[in-house]
Short mmCIF file of C-alpha atoms in Angstrom, two decimals:
data_model
loop_
_atom_site.label_atom_id
_atom_site.label_comp_id
_atom_site.label_asym_id
_atom_site.label_seq_id
_atom_site.Cartn_x
_atom_site.Cartn_y
_atom_site.Cartn_z
CA MET M 1 -118.50 63.97 -17.52
CA ARG M 2 -115.88 64.66 -14.94
CA VAL M 3 -114.75 61.80 -12.78
CA ASN M 4 -113.35 62.51 -9.39
CA VAL M 5 -110.53 60.11 -8.94
CA ASN M 6 -110.90 58.67 -5.54
CA LYS M 7 -108.14 56.15 -5.30
CA TYR M 8 -107.73 53.61 -2.65
CA SER M 9 -104.53 51.76 -2.18
CA ASN M 10 -104.24 48.13 -3.13
CA ASN M 11 -104.02 46.40 0.16
CA ASN M 12 -102.18 43.45 -1.26
CA GLY M 13 -99.59 43.10 1.44
CA ALA M 14 -96.78 42.46 -1.02
CA GLY M 15 -93.52 44.37 -1.15
CA THR M 16 -93.62 47.14 -3.72
CA MET M 17 -90.70 47.58 -6.04
CA SER M 18 -88.36 50.34 -5.12
CA ARG M 19 -89.24 53.37 -7.21
CA ASP M 20 -86.24 55.35 -6.06
CA GLN M 21 -84.60 55.70 -9.43
CA ARG M 22 -87.97 56.27 -11.05
CA SER M 23 -89.16 59.39 -9.31
CA THR M 24 -88.16 62.06 -11.87
CA ILE M 25 -90.83 63.60 -14.04
CA ALA M 26 -90.25 63.03 -17.76
CA LEU M 27 -93.07 65.21 -19.01
CA GLU M 28 -95.17 67.75 -17.21
CA THR M 29 -97.88 70.06 -18.48
CA VAL M 30 -99.56 72.79 -16.47
CA ARG M 31 -103.01 74.03 -17.51
CA LEU M 32 -102.17 73.43 -21.14
CA THR M 33 -104.68 74.95 -23.52
CA LYS M 34 -104.84 74.92 -27.31
CA THR M 35 -107.54 76.79 -29.15
CA TYR M 36 -108.01 76.63 -32.90
CA ALA M 37 -110.26 79.11 -34.65
CA ASP M 38 -113.39 77.08 -34.11
CA GLN M 39 -112.34 74.49 -31.60
CA GLN M 40 -110.88 74.02 -28.15
CA ALA M 41 -108.46 71.13 -28.69
CA LEU M 42 -107.00 71.19 -25.17
CA ASP M 43 -108.69 72.69 -22.17
CA GLY M 44 -106.42 73.19 -19.19
CA VAL M 45 -104.60 69.84 -19.16
CA SER M 46 -102.22 69.37 -16.24
CA LEU M 47 -100.41 66.08 -16.14
CA ARG M 48 -97.17 64.57 -14.89
CA LEU M 49 -95.59 61.52 -16.44
CA GLU M 50 -93.14 59.83 -14.15
CA ALA M 51 -89.88 58.81 -15.80
CA ASN M 52 -89.04 55.19 -16.64
CA ARG M 53 -92.57 53.95 -16.80
CA ILE M 54 -94.87 52.89 -19.60
CA HIS M 55 -97.75 55.35 -19.76
CA GLY M 56 -100.99 55.02 -21.65
CA LEU M 57 -102.50 58.18 -23.09
CA LEU M 58 -105.99 56.96 -23.79
CA GLY M 59 -109.05 58.50 -25.34
CA ARG M 60 -111.20 58.60 -28.42
CA ASN M 61 -110.11 59.95 -31.76
CA GLY M 62 -110.13 63.73 -31.58
CA ALA M 63 -109.86 63.78 -27.78
CA GLY M 64 -106.68 65.88 -27.95
CA LYS M 65 -103.99 63.21 -27.53
CA THR M 66 -102.00 64.12 -30.64
CA THR M 67 -102.28 67.86 -29.95
CA LEU M 68 -100.99 67.29 -26.43
CA MET M 69 -97.99 65.29 -27.62
CA SER M 70 -97.25 67.74 -30.45
CA ILE M 71 -97.10 70.62 -27.98
CA ALA M 72 -95.10 68.57 -25.50
CA THR M 73 -92.48 67.95 -28.19
CA ALA M 74 -92.44 71.58 -29.37
CA GLN M 75 -93.97 70.81 -32.76
CA LEU M 76 -96.95 73.01 -32.01
CA PHE M 77 -97.44 76.12 -29.88
CA ALA M 78 -99.81 76.10 -26.95
CA THR M 79 -102.37 78.88 -26.63
CA SER M 80 -101.56 79.01 -22.94
CA GLY M 81 -100.06 76.88 -20.21
CA GLU M 82 -96.65 75.34 -19.65
CA VAL M 83 -94.73 72.29 -20.81
CA ARG M 84 -91.59 70.81 -19.29
CA ILE M 85 -89.53 67.88 -20.49
CA PHE M 86 -87.25 66.57 -17.76
CA GLY M 87 -87.79 69.92 -16.07
CA GLN M 88 -86.98 72.08 -19.10
CA ASN M 89 -89.03 74.11 -21.52
CA PRO M 90 -88.70 72.25 -24.86
CA TYR M 91 -89.16 75.25 -27.18
CA GLU M 92 -85.97 75.97 -29.13
CA ASN M 93 -84.24 73.79 -26.59
CA ARG M 94 -82.02 71.42 -28.51
CA GLU M 95 -80.74 69.72 -25.39
CA ALA M 96 -84.19 68.88 -24.08
CA LEU M 97 -85.52 67.83 -27.49
CA SER M 98 -82.58 65.51 -28.13
CA ARG M 99 -83.92 63.35 -25.31
CA VAL M 100 -87.31 62.97 -26.98
CA CYS M 101 -88.63 60.89 -29.85
CA PHE M 102 -92.21 61.44 -31.01
CA ILE M 103 -93.56 58.95 -33.54
CA LYS M 104 -96.56 60.62 -35.12
CA GLU M 105 -99.35 58.58 -36.56
CA SER M 106 -99.69 60.92 -39.52
CA GLN M 107 -95.93 61.26 -40.04
CA ARG M 108 -95.09 62.03 -43.68
CA TYR M 109 -91.76 60.78 -44.91
CA PRO M 110 -90.01 62.18 -48.00
CA GLU M 111 -91.45 60.16 -50.86
CA ALA M 112 -88.14 59.44 -52.52
CA PHE M 113 -86.69 57.99 -49.32
CA ASN M 114 -86.36 54.31 -48.61
CA VAL M 115 -85.91 52.59 -45.23
CA ASN M 116 -82.12 52.88 -45.39
CA ASP M 117 -82.42 56.65 -45.91
CA MET M 118 -84.87 56.96 -43.03
CA LEU M 119 -82.64 55.04 -40.64
CA ALA M 120 -79.64 57.13 -41.69
CA VAL M 121 -81.54 60.34 -40.93
CA ALA M 122 -82.82 58.96 -37.62
CA SER M 123 -79.30 58.02 -36.57
CA THR M 124 -78.31 61.71 -36.76
CA LEU M 125 -81.39 62.88 -34.83
CA TYR M 126 -81.16 60.66 -31.78
CA PRO M 127 -77.97 60.65 -29.70
CA ASN M 128 -78.68 57.19 -28.25
CA TRP M 129 -79.52 55.64 -31.63
CA ASP M 130 -78.86 51.89 -31.73
CA ALA M 131 -78.14 51.00 -35.38
CA ALA M 132 -77.82 47.27 -34.72
CA PHE M 133 -81.21 47.22 -33.00
CA ALA M 134 -82.73 49.12 -35.94
CA ASP M 135 -81.27 46.60 -38.41
CA ARG M 136 -82.58 43.67 -36.41
CA LEU M 137 -86.07 45.23 -36.18
CA THR M 138 -86.11 46.02 -39.91
CA GLU M 139 -85.49 42.36 -40.61
CA GLU M 140 -88.02 41.15 -38.05
CA PHE M 141 -90.72 43.45 -39.42
CA ARG M 142 -89.71 42.30 -42.92
CA LEU M 143 -89.45 45.78 -44.34
CA PRO M 144 -87.84 46.15 -47.76
CA ARG M 145 -84.81 48.36 -47.25
CA CYS M 146 -84.50 49.80 -50.74
CA LYS M 147 -88.11 50.26 -51.76
CA LYS M 148 -89.36 53.84 -51.83
CA ILE M 149 -91.53 54.69 -48.84
CA LYS M 150 -94.03 56.23 -51.25
CA GLY M 151 -95.38 52.75 -52.01
CA PHE M 152 -95.66 51.65 -48.37
CA SER M 153 -98.92 50.40 -46.90
CA ARG M 154 -100.35 51.80 -43.63
CA GLY M 155 -98.94 48.82 -41.76
CA MET M 156 -95.47 49.24 -43.26
CA LEU M 157 -95.49 52.93 -42.31
CA SER M 158 -96.44 51.96 -38.76
CA SER M 159 -93.53 49.51 -38.73
CA VAL M 160 -91.11 52.26 -39.79
CA GLY M 161 -92.34 54.38 -36.88
CA ILE M 162 -91.98 51.53 -34.40
CA ILE M 163 -88.44 50.76 -35.55
CA ILE M 164 -87.36 54.39 -35.27
CA GLY M 165 -89.09 54.84 -31.93
CA LEU M 166 -87.56 51.75 -30.36
CA ALA M 167 -84.07 52.15 -31.84
CA SER M 168 -83.97 55.85 -30.90
CA ARG M 169 -83.45 54.78 -27.30
CA ALA M 170 -84.76 58.28 -26.51
CA GLU M 171 -85.32 58.84 -22.79
CA LEU M 172 -88.88 59.92 -23.58
CA THR M 173 -90.45 58.08 -26.51
CA LEU M 174 -94.02 58.83 -27.53
CA PHE M 175 -95.91 56.56 -29.90
CA ASP M 176 -99.11 57.95 -31.39
CA GLU M 177 -101.44 55.09 -32.45
CA PRO M 178 -98.36 52.99 -33.22
CA TYR M 179 -100.04 49.88 -34.56
CA LEU M 180 -102.56 51.08 -37.12
CA GLY M 181 -102.62 48.68 -40.04
CA LEU M 182 -100.38 46.12 -38.34
CA ASP M 183 -101.49 42.51 -38.29
CA ALA M 184 -101.57 40.45 -35.08
CA VAL M 185 -98.10 39.00 -35.70
CA ALA M 186 -96.52 42.43 -36.16
CA ARG M 187 -98.32 43.82 -33.12
CA GLY M 188 -97.08 40.88 -31.07
CA LEU M 189 -93.56 41.57 -32.30
CA PHE M 190 -93.90 45.23 -31.27
CA TYR M 191 -95.03 44.33 -27.71
CA ASP M 192 -92.26 41.75 -27.40
CA ARG M 193 -89.50 44.10 -28.48
CA LEU M 194 -90.92 46.95 -26.41
CA ILE M 195 -90.95 44.79 -23.26
CA GLU M 196 -87.47 43.49 -23.92
CA GLU M 197 -86.07 46.96 -24.61
CA TYR M 198 -87.84 48.48 -21.62
CA ALA M 199 -86.60 45.73 -19.29
CA GLU M 200 -83.01 46.14 -20.46
CA ASN M 201 -82.95 49.92 -20.87
CA PRO M 202 -85.67 51.49 -18.76
CA ARG M 203 -86.96 54.67 -20.34
CA THR M 204 -90.20 56.60 -20.46
CA ILE M 205 -92.65 55.28 -23.01
CA VAL M 206 -95.97 56.87 -23.90
CA LEU M 207 -98.45 54.81 -25.89
CA SER M 208 -101.27 56.95 -27.17
CA THR M 209 -104.14 54.88 -28.46
CA HIS M 210 -107.84 54.25 -28.60
CA LEU M 211 -107.23 50.49 -28.99
CA ILE M 212 -106.55 49.56 -25.42
CA ASP M 213 -107.14 45.85 -24.85
CA GLU M 214 -103.87 44.51 -26.14
CA VAL M 215 -101.67 47.04 -24.37
CA SER M 216 -103.60 47.45 -21.13
CA ARG M 217 -101.34 45.03 -19.25
CA LEU M 218 -98.22 46.82 -20.47
CA LEU M 219 -99.26 50.16 -19.04
CA GLU M 220 -98.25 51.16 -15.53
CA GLU M 221 -100.24 54.37 -15.53
CA VAL M 222 -103.17 55.52 -17.59
CA HIS M 223 -104.12 59.07 -18.45
CA VAL M 224 -107.56 59.37 -20.02
CA ILE M 225 -108.20 62.40 -22.21
CA ASP M 226 -111.66 63.34 -23.36
CA GLY M 227 -112.85 66.47 -25.09
CA GLY M 228 -109.50 68.19 -24.50
CA ARG M 229 -109.55 67.52 -20.76
CA LEU M 230 -107.76 65.09 -18.50
CA LEU M 231 -110.56 62.87 -17.25
CA LEU M 232 -108.62 60.47 -15.12
CA HIS M 233 -105.08 59.57 -14.13
CA GLU M 234 -104.40 56.42 -12.17
CA ASP M 235 -102.10 53.53 -11.65
CA THR M 236 -103.34 50.81 -14.06
CA GLU M 237 -103.42 48.09 -11.45
CA SER M 238 -105.46 50.17 -9.03
CA LEU M 239 -107.87 51.08 -11.82
CA ARG M 240 -108.20 47.42 -12.83
CA MET M 241 -109.10 46.55 -9.27
CA ARG M 242 -111.69 49.31 -9.04
CA ALA M 243 -113.55 48.75 -12.31
CA TYR M 244 -116.23 46.08 -12.10
CA THR M 245 -119.69 45.10 -13.19
CA VAL M 246 -122.70 43.84 -11.26
CA THR M 247 -125.46 41.66 -12.69
CA GLY M 248 -128.71 40.61 -11.09
CA PRO M 249 -132.40 41.42 -10.71
CA ALA M 250 -133.00 44.99 -11.93
CA ALA M 251 -134.41 46.17 -8.59
CA LYS M 252 -131.40 44.86 -6.68
CA VAL M 253 -128.96 46.37 -9.20
CA ASP M 254 -130.67 49.75 -8.95
CA ALA M 255 -130.73 49.64 -5.17
CA PHE M 256 -127.02 48.86 -5.14
CA THR M 257 -125.95 51.44 -7.72
CA ALA M 258 -127.95 54.28 -6.14
CA GLY M 259 -125.44 56.72 -4.68
CA ARG M 260 -122.46 54.89 -6.19
CA ARG M 261 -120.35 55.74 -9.20
CA SER M 262 -122.23 53.87 -11.87
CA LEU M 263 -120.95 54.36 -15.42
CA ARG M 264 -123.51 52.46 -17.36
CA ARG M 265 -126.65 50.44 -16.84
CA GLU M 266 -128.27 48.02 -19.22
CA ALA M 267 -131.42 46.05 -18.67
CA LEU M 268 -132.63 42.85 -20.27
CA GLY M 269 -136.01 41.59 -19.19
CA GLY M 270 -136.10 41.67 -15.41
CA SER M 271 -132.36 41.67 -14.89
CA ALA M 272 -129.87 44.48 -15.17
CA HIS M 273 -126.16 44.91 -15.62
CA ALA M 274 -124.19 47.94 -14.44
CA ALA M 275 -120.57 49.04 -14.73
CA LEU M 276 -119.08 50.74 -11.68
CA LEU M 277 -115.90 52.32 -10.42
CA ALA M 278 -115.47 51.28 -6.81
CA SER M 279 -114.60 53.89 -4.22
CA SER M 280 -113.64 51.40 -1.54
CA PRO M 281 -111.93 47.99 -1.63
CA SER M 282 -114.92 46.32 0.02
CA GLU M 283 -117.47 47.53 -2.53
CA GLN M 284 -117.45 44.40 -4.67
CA ALA M 285 -117.89 42.16 -1.63
CA GLU M 286 -120.85 44.36 -0.63
CA ALA M 287 -122.37 43.80 -4.06
CA ARG M 288 -122.04 40.03 -3.67
CA ALA M 289 -123.52 40.24 -0.18
CA ALA M 290 -126.45 42.09 -1.75
CA GLY M 291 -127.05 39.08 -3.98
CA LEU M 292 -125.41 40.40 -7.15
CA GLU M 293 -122.85 38.75 -9.35
CA THR M 294 -119.67 40.75 -9.86
CA ALA M 295 -117.05 40.56 -12.60
CA PRO M 296 -113.99 42.60 -13.47
CA LEU M 297 -114.52 45.26 -16.13
CA PRO M 298 -111.76 45.29 -18.77
CA LEU M 299 -109.89 48.57 -19.13
CA GLN M 300 -111.07 48.98 -22.72
CA GLN M 301 -114.70 48.79 -21.60
CA LEU M 302 -114.08 51.16 -18.72
CA ILE M 303 -112.63 53.78 -21.08
CA VAL M 304 -115.50 53.32 -23.52
CA HIS M 305 -117.99 53.92 -20.69
CA LEU M 306 -116.04 56.88 -19.33
CA THR M 307 -115.72 58.60 -22.70
CA GLY M 308 -119.06 57.61 -24.21
CA HIS M 309 -121.21 60.63 -24.93
CA ASN M 310 -124.65 59.12 -25.14
CA GLY M 311 -125.33 59.41 -21.47
CA THR M 312 -124.43 56.96 -18.76
CA ILE M 313 -127.79 55.28 -18.55
CA ARG M 314 -129.14 53.37 -21.45
CA GLU M 315 -131.98 50.91 -21.33
CA GLY M 316 -131.69 47.74 -23.32
CA LEU M 317 -134.04 47.44 -26.25
CA ALA M 318 -135.35 44.03 -25.30
CA MET D 1 -101.14 35.70 -24.22
CA SER D 2 -103.70 33.08 -23.38
CA PHE D 3 -103.33 33.39 -19.62
CA PRO D 4 -106.57 34.66 -18.11
CA MET D 5 -105.23 37.86 -16.60
CA ASP D 6 -108.56 39.52 -16.12
CA ASP D 7 -109.92 37.48 -13.25
CA GLY D 8 -110.08 40.58 -11.08
CA ARG D 9 -107.00 39.96 -8.99
CA PRO D 10 -103.76 41.91 -9.27
CA ILE D 11 -101.63 40.69 -12.16
CA PHE D 12 -98.51 40.31 -10.02
CA GLN D 13 -100.42 37.91 -7.77
CA GLN D 14 -101.50 35.86 -10.75
CA ILE D 15 -97.89 35.72 -11.95
CA ALA D 16 -96.73 34.51 -8.52
CA GLU D 17 -99.44 31.87 -8.58
CA LYS D 18 -98.50 30.73 -12.06
CA ILE D 19 -94.92 30.18 -10.90
CA GLU D 20 -96.22 28.32 -7.84
CA ASP D 21 -98.30 26.10 -10.15
CA ASP D 22 -95.19 25.26 -12.14
CA ILE D 23 -93.31 24.34 -8.97
CA VAL D 24 -96.19 22.26 -7.57
CA ASP D 25 -96.67 20.24 -10.76
CA GLY D 26 -92.94 19.81 -11.27
CA THR D 27 -92.56 21.92 -14.42
CA LEU D 28 -90.03 23.92 -12.41
CA SER D 29 -87.88 21.63 -10.31
CA GLU D 30 -86.20 22.56 -7.04
CA GLU D 31 -82.83 24.15 -7.60
CA GLY D 32 -83.94 24.66 -11.20
CA GLN D 33 -83.74 28.09 -12.84
CA ALA D 34 -86.95 30.09 -13.19
CA PRO D 35 -87.55 32.14 -16.34
CA SER D 36 -86.35 35.75 -16.12
CA THR D 37 -88.82 38.54 -15.43
CA THR D 38 -88.31 39.76 -19.00
CA HIS D 39 -89.41 36.36 -20.29
CA PHE D 40 -92.45 36.38 -18.04
CA ALA D 41 -93.28 39.90 -19.20
CA GLN D 42 -92.95 38.94 -22.86
CA PHE D 43 -94.84 35.68 -22.50
CA TYR D 44 -97.84 37.26 -20.83
CA GLY D 45 -97.57 40.66 -22.48
CA ILE D 46 -97.30 42.46 -19.17
CA ASN D 47 -95.14 45.25 -17.85
CA PRO D 48 -91.70 44.01 -16.68
CA ALA D 49 -92.13 45.88 -13.37
CA THR D 50 -95.32 43.90 -12.74
CA ALA D 51 -93.60 40.62 -13.57
CA ALA D 52 -90.74 41.54 -11.22
CA LYS D 53 -93.25 42.27 -8.46
CA GLY D 54 -94.80 38.81 -8.88
CA VAL D 55 -91.38 37.15 -8.75
CA ASN D 56 -90.43 39.20 -5.70
CA VAL D 57 -93.46 37.94 -3.78
CA LEU D 58 -91.97 34.46 -4.05
CA VAL D 59 -88.47 35.68 -3.22
CA ASP D 60 -89.84 37.29 -0.04
CA GLN D 61 -91.45 33.95 0.87
CA GLY D 62 -88.23 32.07 0.25
CA ILE D 63 -89.77 30.04 -2.58
CA LEU D 64 -87.39 31.56 -5.12
CA TYR D 65 -83.92 32.90 -4.48
CA LYS D 66 -81.56 35.08 -6.47
CA LYS D 67 -78.14 34.04 -7.64
CA ARG D 68 -76.34 37.24 -8.42
CA GLY D 69 -75.69 37.75 -12.10
CA ILE D 70 -77.22 34.40 -13.03
CA GLY D 71 -80.91 34.59 -12.26
CA MET D 72 -83.72 33.22 -10.17
CA PHE D 73 -83.83 29.68 -8.77
CA VAL D 74 -86.36 27.48 -6.98
CA ALA D 75 -85.43 26.96 -3.34
CA GLU D 76 -84.98 23.52 -1.84
CA GLY D 77 -88.17 22.39 -0.09
CA ALA D 78 -90.25 24.95 -2.01
CA ARG D 79 -92.58 22.35 -3.48
CA GLU D 80 -93.43 20.77 -0.14
CA ARG D 81 -94.14 24.15 1.43
CA LEU D 82 -96.41 25.16 -1.44
CA VAL D 83 -98.29 21.87 -1.38
CA LEU D 84 -98.88 22.20 2.36
CA ARG D 85 -100.16 25.74 1.96
CA ARG D 86 -102.45 24.75 -0.88
CA GLN D 87 -103.84 21.83 1.08
CA GLU D 88 -104.80 24.30 3.78
CA GLN D 89 -106.56 26.47 1.20
CA PHE D 90 -108.26 23.55 -0.53
CA TYR D 91 -111.39 23.61 1.63
CA GLU D 92 -112.03 27.35 1.18
CA ILE D 93 -111.31 27.45 -2.53
CA TYR D 94 -112.87 24.20 -3.75
CA ILE D 95 -115.13 22.62 -1.16
CA VAL D 96 -117.08 25.68 -0.03
CA PRO D 97 -118.27 26.71 -3.53
CA LEU D 98 -118.95 23.05 -4.36
CA LEU D 99 -121.23 22.71 -1.35
CA ARG D 100 -122.93 25.99 -2.15
CA GLU D 101 -123.75 24.94 -5.71
CA ALA D 102 -124.83 21.48 -4.56
CA GLU D 103 -127.23 23.05 -2.09
CA LYS D 104 -128.66 25.27 -4.83
CA LEU D 105 -129.32 22.17 -6.95
CA GLY D 106 -130.72 20.09 -4.09
CA ILE D 107 -127.84 17.61 -4.07
CA ASP D 108 -127.30 16.50 -0.48
CA ASN D 109 -123.95 15.56 1.03
CA LYS D 110 -124.58 11.82 0.66
CA GLN D 111 -125.28 12.14 -3.06
CA LEU D 112 -122.26 14.39 -3.36
CA ALA D 113 -120.05 11.79 -1.72
CA VAL D 114 -121.34 9.15 -4.13
CA LEU D 115 -120.61 11.44 -7.10
CA ILE D 116 -117.06 11.99 -5.91
CA GLN D 117 -116.46 8.29 -5.35
CA GLU D 118 -117.85 7.38 -8.77
CA LYS D 119 -115.66 9.97 -10.44
CA GLY D 120 -112.67 8.68 -8.53
CA ARG D 121 -113.31 5.17 -9.79
CA GLY D 122 -113.90 6.26 -13.38
#
């Protein structure tokens, strides 16, 4: 399913923050394609991530998020297409790559290493490394400094990645599924430290994840990847305002959704429920005028509907 | 956090309203210092740019003002101005939906008035 992004501006009347210092592009791909023997992992992905924002790279497992980030950070070759990091080709480009930190979900660390060893290595890799910040985070995440990483749980490994990613102070920091295995307290700590760090030292952050709810309010822009393609790119706030649901008598719901961008419809008895992406700011008021109840659709649900592959229309079983 | 951020309105607007609430009910006193945008962002788990936008709405309205290098403060007279504005909005926001629901349930205005008076006494 291809969604034509038809944005409308938020007519909120409030002064927008000056974006003057934020207009550089941290990462750009042009028609990026990656083909494995039996699989098209990326299919012509063109995206631009503006610098000094928090971006969400969202999509299901296997959508191509990790492949995209691996190519963007020169850890994998593209089959075709272009990549630029702060305007430069990253391949064999030490200068460009020194500005990037990519925390891979599947990162393997040398088994004999402990946290102290890892932090020592990281301090040589990242020019802006903040050792004091790394020490503080290690304590807050309660990681044993001298225990071999070999014995670490999934959550502890995620913590190591978060510490390195945050303390790298890299201008472009990409986190791939950063909070797998972390409990609610540790995730809360991650969001807290990320917000604090980002407020004090603005930099470009990419959070790649399929678990969207908790981070949706942190993201300024979302890029949805599905089946190796870029499905949607939009300012999070504008997307939040556009995604909504209508509930009411089935006939009224159907009459309203006909000709509109309906993502999903469910019926229960005589009433129906549909998820929509508005193409005008007045659409939700029109729905209410038509006798339907409207409610905001959470970003997580929107992405599930956009990237679900069992068709957009599903009747309830009742 | 626990703040209901998904009520369908822009988050920055909800942040501005939350600060207004705190001024109206006296949690933030006039000439008192408001929390920094970083604190707002952390407390609600939102992007700092969004928090700053919410704060700036109130700066533009003269409810908050900046002291360079120190932070954000509540302006003198801010509470009175907010209360006046909210009184003007009271009818639209509270009375209109109340009357609509009452009509749906067959409660007429007389009965409604009695209900309100009883509640006021209790």
